[in-house]
Amino acid sequence: MLDDTYFMKQALMEADKAFARGEVPVGAVVVCRERIIARAHNLTETLNDVTAHAEMQAITAAADVLGGKYLNECTLYVTVEPCVMCAGAIAWAQTGKLVFGAADEKRGYRRYAPEALHPKTVVVDGVLESECADMMKNFFRNKR
Ligand SMILES: [Zn+2]
């Protein structure tokens, strides 16, 4: 079944790669017509770049594959609620659908910019929420 849960599992696999590198474990995939066209994970430490969030890289990679800058026929899956920066990028890309797992009470866009997304973007939250949240909890627990 190529449903939201299936693709969120793929995003979790990306988050796992970030975890293994000591990066905050956030993963993302972009799906177009039931096919994954981009996979990315957070690389802010590796690239020494605060903008290297999973979503930013997934959007860039997906546009490259599509040969166009808009992702209006795509779904972006990300394990954690996007921040304000990424919500802005998701809006600029006119992303068709956004699916995320865990909420981010501190840095998530919904707290600061609940209307940041493109009005046509369909939002689904809470997919594999506990798995996505546990990945973050485990990471920050190990950090301490
Ligand atoms: Zn972000």
mmCIF file of C-alpha atoms and ligand atoms in Angstrom:
data_model
loop_
_atom_site.group_PDB
_atom_site.id
_atom_site.type_symbol
_atom_site.label_atom_id
_atom_site.label_comp_id
_atom_site.label_asym_id
_atom_site.label_seq_id
_atom_site.Cartn_x
_atom_site.Cartn_y
_atom_site.Cartn_z
ATOM 1 C CA MET A 1 0.000 0.000 0.000
ATOM 2 C CA LEU A 2 1.539 3.260 -1.116
ATOM 3 C CA ASP A 3 -0.239 5.351 1.496
ATOM 4 C CA ASP A 4 0.868 8.156 3.808
ATOM 5 C CA THR A 5 2.135 5.668 6.379
ATOM 6 C CA TYR A 6 4.302 3.906 3.806
ATOM 7 C CA PHE A 7 5.949 7.125 2.660
ATOM 8 C CA MET A 8 6.372 8.405 6.211
ATOM 9 C CA LYS A 9 8.300 5.205 6.940
ATOM 10 C CA GLN A 10 10.622 6.178 4.103
ATOM 11 C CA ALA A 11 11.048 9.625 5.661
ATOM 12 C CA LEU A 12 11.817 7.929 8.978
ATOM 13 C CA MET A 13 14.551 5.913 7.269
ATOM 14 C CA GLU A 14 16.067 9.226 6.194
ATOM 15 C CA ALA A 15 15.771 10.557 9.748
ATOM 16 C CA ASP A 16 17.621 7.457 10.878
ATOM 17 C CA LYS A 17 20.502 8.335 8.554
ATOM 18 C CA ALA A 18 20.666 11.791 10.121
ATOM 19 C CA PHE A 19 20.639 10.217 13.580
ATOM 20 C CA ALA A 20 23.577 7.976 12.638
ATOM 21 C CA ARG A 21 25.592 11.045 11.607
ATOM 22 C CA GLY A 22 24.848 12.896 14.827
ATOM 23 C CA GLU A 23 22.419 15.235 13.098
ATOM 24 C CA VAL A 24 19.031 16.173 14.556
ATOM 25 C CA PRO A 25 17.034 13.258 13.112
ATOM 26 C CA VAL A 26 14.594 14.776 10.660
ATOM 27 C CA GLY A 27 13.951 13.070 7.329
ATOM 28 C CA ALA A 28 11.893 13.974 4.291
ATOM 29 C CA VAL A 29 10.792 12.473 0.992
ATOM 30 C CA VAL A 30 8.967 14.029 -1.940
ATOM 31 C CA VAL A 31 6.452 11.852 -3.748
ATOM 32 C CA CYS A 32 5.064 12.505 -7.200
ATOM 33 C CA ARG A 33 2.440 10.136 -8.620
ATOM 34 C CA GLU A 34 3.199 7.497 -5.984
ATOM 35 C CA ARG A 35 6.901 7.586 -6.760
ATOM 36 C CA ILE A 36 9.622 8.927 -4.479
ATOM 37 C CA ILE A 37 11.535 11.544 -6.461
ATOM 38 C CA ALA A 38 13.662 12.958 -3.637
ATOM 39 C CA ARG A 39 14.979 11.820 -0.272
ATOM 40 C CA ALA A 40 16.795 14.011 2.216
ATOM 41 C CA HIS A 41 17.721 14.368 5.839
ATOM 42 C CA ASN A 42 18.906 17.161 8.039
ATOM 43 C CA LEU A 43 22.555 18.030 7.389
ATOM 44 C CA THR A 44 23.058 21.262 9.317
ATOM 45 C CA GLU A 45 26.131 19.952 11.178
ATOM 46 C CA THR A 46 27.699 18.153 8.221
ATOM 47 C CA LEU A 47 27.306 21.143 5.907
ATOM 48 C CA ASN A 48 27.775 23.725 8.667
ATOM 49 C CA ASP A 49 24.651 25.365 7.288
ATOM 50 C CA VAL A 50 21.632 26.286 9.405
ATOM 51 C CA THR A 51 19.416 26.156 6.305
ATOM 52 C CA ALA A 52 20.270 22.523 5.513
ATOM 53 C CA HIS A 53 16.999 21.203 6.909
ATOM 54 C CA ALA A 54 15.615 18.004 5.385
ATOM 55 C CA GLU A 55 12.700 19.822 3.747
ATOM 56 C CA MET A 56 14.883 22.462 2.073
ATOM 57 C CA GLN A 57 17.075 19.820 0.506
ATOM 58 C CA ALA A 58 14.158 17.624 -0.484
ATOM 59 C CA ILE A 59 12.493 20.563 -2.252
ATOM 60 C CA THR A 60 15.668 21.470 -4.140
ATOM 61 C CA ALA A 61 16.282 17.853 -5.149
ATOM 62 C CA ALA A 62 12.667 17.317 -6.241
ATOM 63 C CA ALA A 63 12.629 20.461 -8.398
ATOM 64 C CA ASP A 64 15.844 19.254 -10.000
ATOM 65 C CA VAL A 65 14.285 15.884 -10.849
ATOM 66 C CA LEU A 66 11.104 17.478 -12.175
ATOM 67 C CA GLY A 67 12.921 20.163 -14.113
ATOM 68 C CA GLY A 68 10.543 22.772 -12.728
ATOM 69 C CA LYS A 69 10.397 24.722 -9.515
ATOM 70 C CA TYR A 70 6.812 23.990 -8.473
ATOM 71 C CA LEU A 71 5.805 20.903 -6.538
ATOM 72 C CA ASN A 72 2.064 21.379 -6.921
ATOM 73 C CA GLU A 73 1.627 17.747 -7.972
ATOM 74 C CA CYS A 74 3.831 16.453 -5.191
ATOM 75 C CA THR A 75 3.530 15.481 -1.557
ATOM 76 C CA LEU A 76 6.283 16.338 0.897
ATOM 77 C CA TYR A 77 6.590 13.914 3.807
ATOM 78 C CA VAL A 78 8.631 15.056 6.768
ATOM 79 C CA THR A 79 9.016 13.397 10.145
ATOM 80 C CA VAL A 80 8.663 16.592 12.180
ATOM 81 C CA GLU A 81 6.481 19.672 11.732
ATOM 82 C CA PRO A 82 8.369 22.137 9.507
ATOM 83 C CA CYS A 83 9.873 25.301 10.956
ATOM 84 C CA VAL A 84 8.947 28.760 9.671
ATOM 85 C CA MET A 85 11.786 28.755 7.123
ATOM 86 C CA CYS A 86 10.759 25.410 5.664
ATOM 87 C CA ALA A 87 7.051 26.306 5.709
ATOM 88 C CA GLY A 88 8.009 29.325 3.613
ATOM 89 C CA ALA A 89 9.938 27.147 1.173
ATOM 90 C CA ILE A 90 7.055 24.666 1.013
ATOM 91 C CA ALA A 91 4.790 27.603 0.165
ATOM 92 C CA TRP A 92 7.155 29.020 -2.487
ATOM 93 C CA ALA A 93 7.224 25.574 -4.105
ATOM 94 C CA GLN A 94 3.407 25.558 -4.111
ATOM 95 C CA THR A 95 3.581 22.065 -2.676
ATOM 96 C CA GLY A 96 0.396 20.117 -3.290
ATOM 97 C CA LYS A 97 0.338 18.274 -0.001
ATOM 98 C CA LEU A 98 2.354 18.311 3.202
ATOM 99 C CA VAL A 99 2.380 15.333 5.558
ATOM 100 C CA PHE A 100 4.259 15.424 8.824
ATOM 101 C CA GLY A 101 4.634 13.119 11.791
ATOM 102 C CA ALA A 102 5.458 14.747 15.103
ATOM 103 C CA ALA A 103 4.389 18.242 16.102
ATOM 104 C CA ASP A 104 7.127 20.679 17.113
ATOM 105 C CA GLU A 105 5.717 22.907 19.809
ATOM 106 C CA LYS A 106 8.863 25.010 20.076
ATOM 107 C CA ARG A 107 9.990 25.517 16.488
ATOM 108 C CA GLY A 108 7.030 24.437 14.366
ATOM 109 C CA TYR A 109 5.491 26.895 11.914
ATOM 110 C CA ARG A 110 1.973 26.508 13.294
ATOM 111 C CA ARG A 111 2.893 28.423 16.427
ATOM 112 C CA TYR A 112 4.482 31.414 14.693
ATOM 113 C CA ALA A 113 3.166 31.432 11.159
ATOM 114 C CA PRO A 114 0.069 29.271 10.901
ATOM 115 C CA GLU A 115 -0.787 30.834 7.543
ATOM 116 C CA ALA A 116 2.676 30.520 6.032
ATOM 117 C CA LEU A 117 1.764 27.674 3.688
ATOM 118 C CA HIS A 118 0.252 28.110 0.247
ATOM 119 C CA PRO A 119 -3.547 28.217 0.588
ATOM 120 C CA LYS A 120 -3.902 25.230 -1.759
ATOM 121 C CA THR A 121 -1.523 22.981 0.180
ATOM 122 C CA VAL A 122 -3.358 20.111 1.857
ATOM 123 C CA VAL A 123 -1.927 19.359 5.305
ATOM 124 C CA VAL A 124 -2.025 16.014 7.093
ATOM 125 C CA ASP A 125 -0.369 15.744 10.499
ATOM 126 C CA GLY A 126 0.205 12.986 13.025
ATOM 127 C CA VAL A 127 1.238 10.217 10.591
ATOM 128 C CA LEU A 128 3.432 7.781 12.596
ATOM 129 C CA GLU A 129 3.540 10.535 15.190
ATOM 130 C CA SER A 130 4.967 8.476 18.041
ATOM 131 C CA GLU A 131 7.737 6.920 15.914
ATOM 132 C CA CYS A 132 8.761 10.354 14.660
ATOM 133 C CA ALA A 133 8.634 11.893 18.136
ATOM 134 C CA ASP A 134 10.578 8.984 19.660
ATOM 135 C CA MET A 135 13.374 9.467 17.143
ATOM 136 C CA MET A 136 13.775 13.072 18.339
ATOM 137 C CA LYS A 137 13.472 12.135 22.016
ATOM 138 C CA ASN A 138 16.138 9.438 21.687
ATOM 139 C CA PHE A 139 18.464 11.863 19.976
ATOM 140 C CA PHE A 140 18.177 14.583 22.582
ATOM 141 C CA ARG A 141 18.359 12.069 25.415
ATOM 142 C CA ASN A 142 21.685 10.780 24.052
ATOM 143 C CA LYS A 143 22.959 14.343 23.718
ATOM 144 C CA ARG A 144 22.641 14.963 27.437
HETATM 145 ZN ZN ZN B 1 13.075 23.778 8.782
#
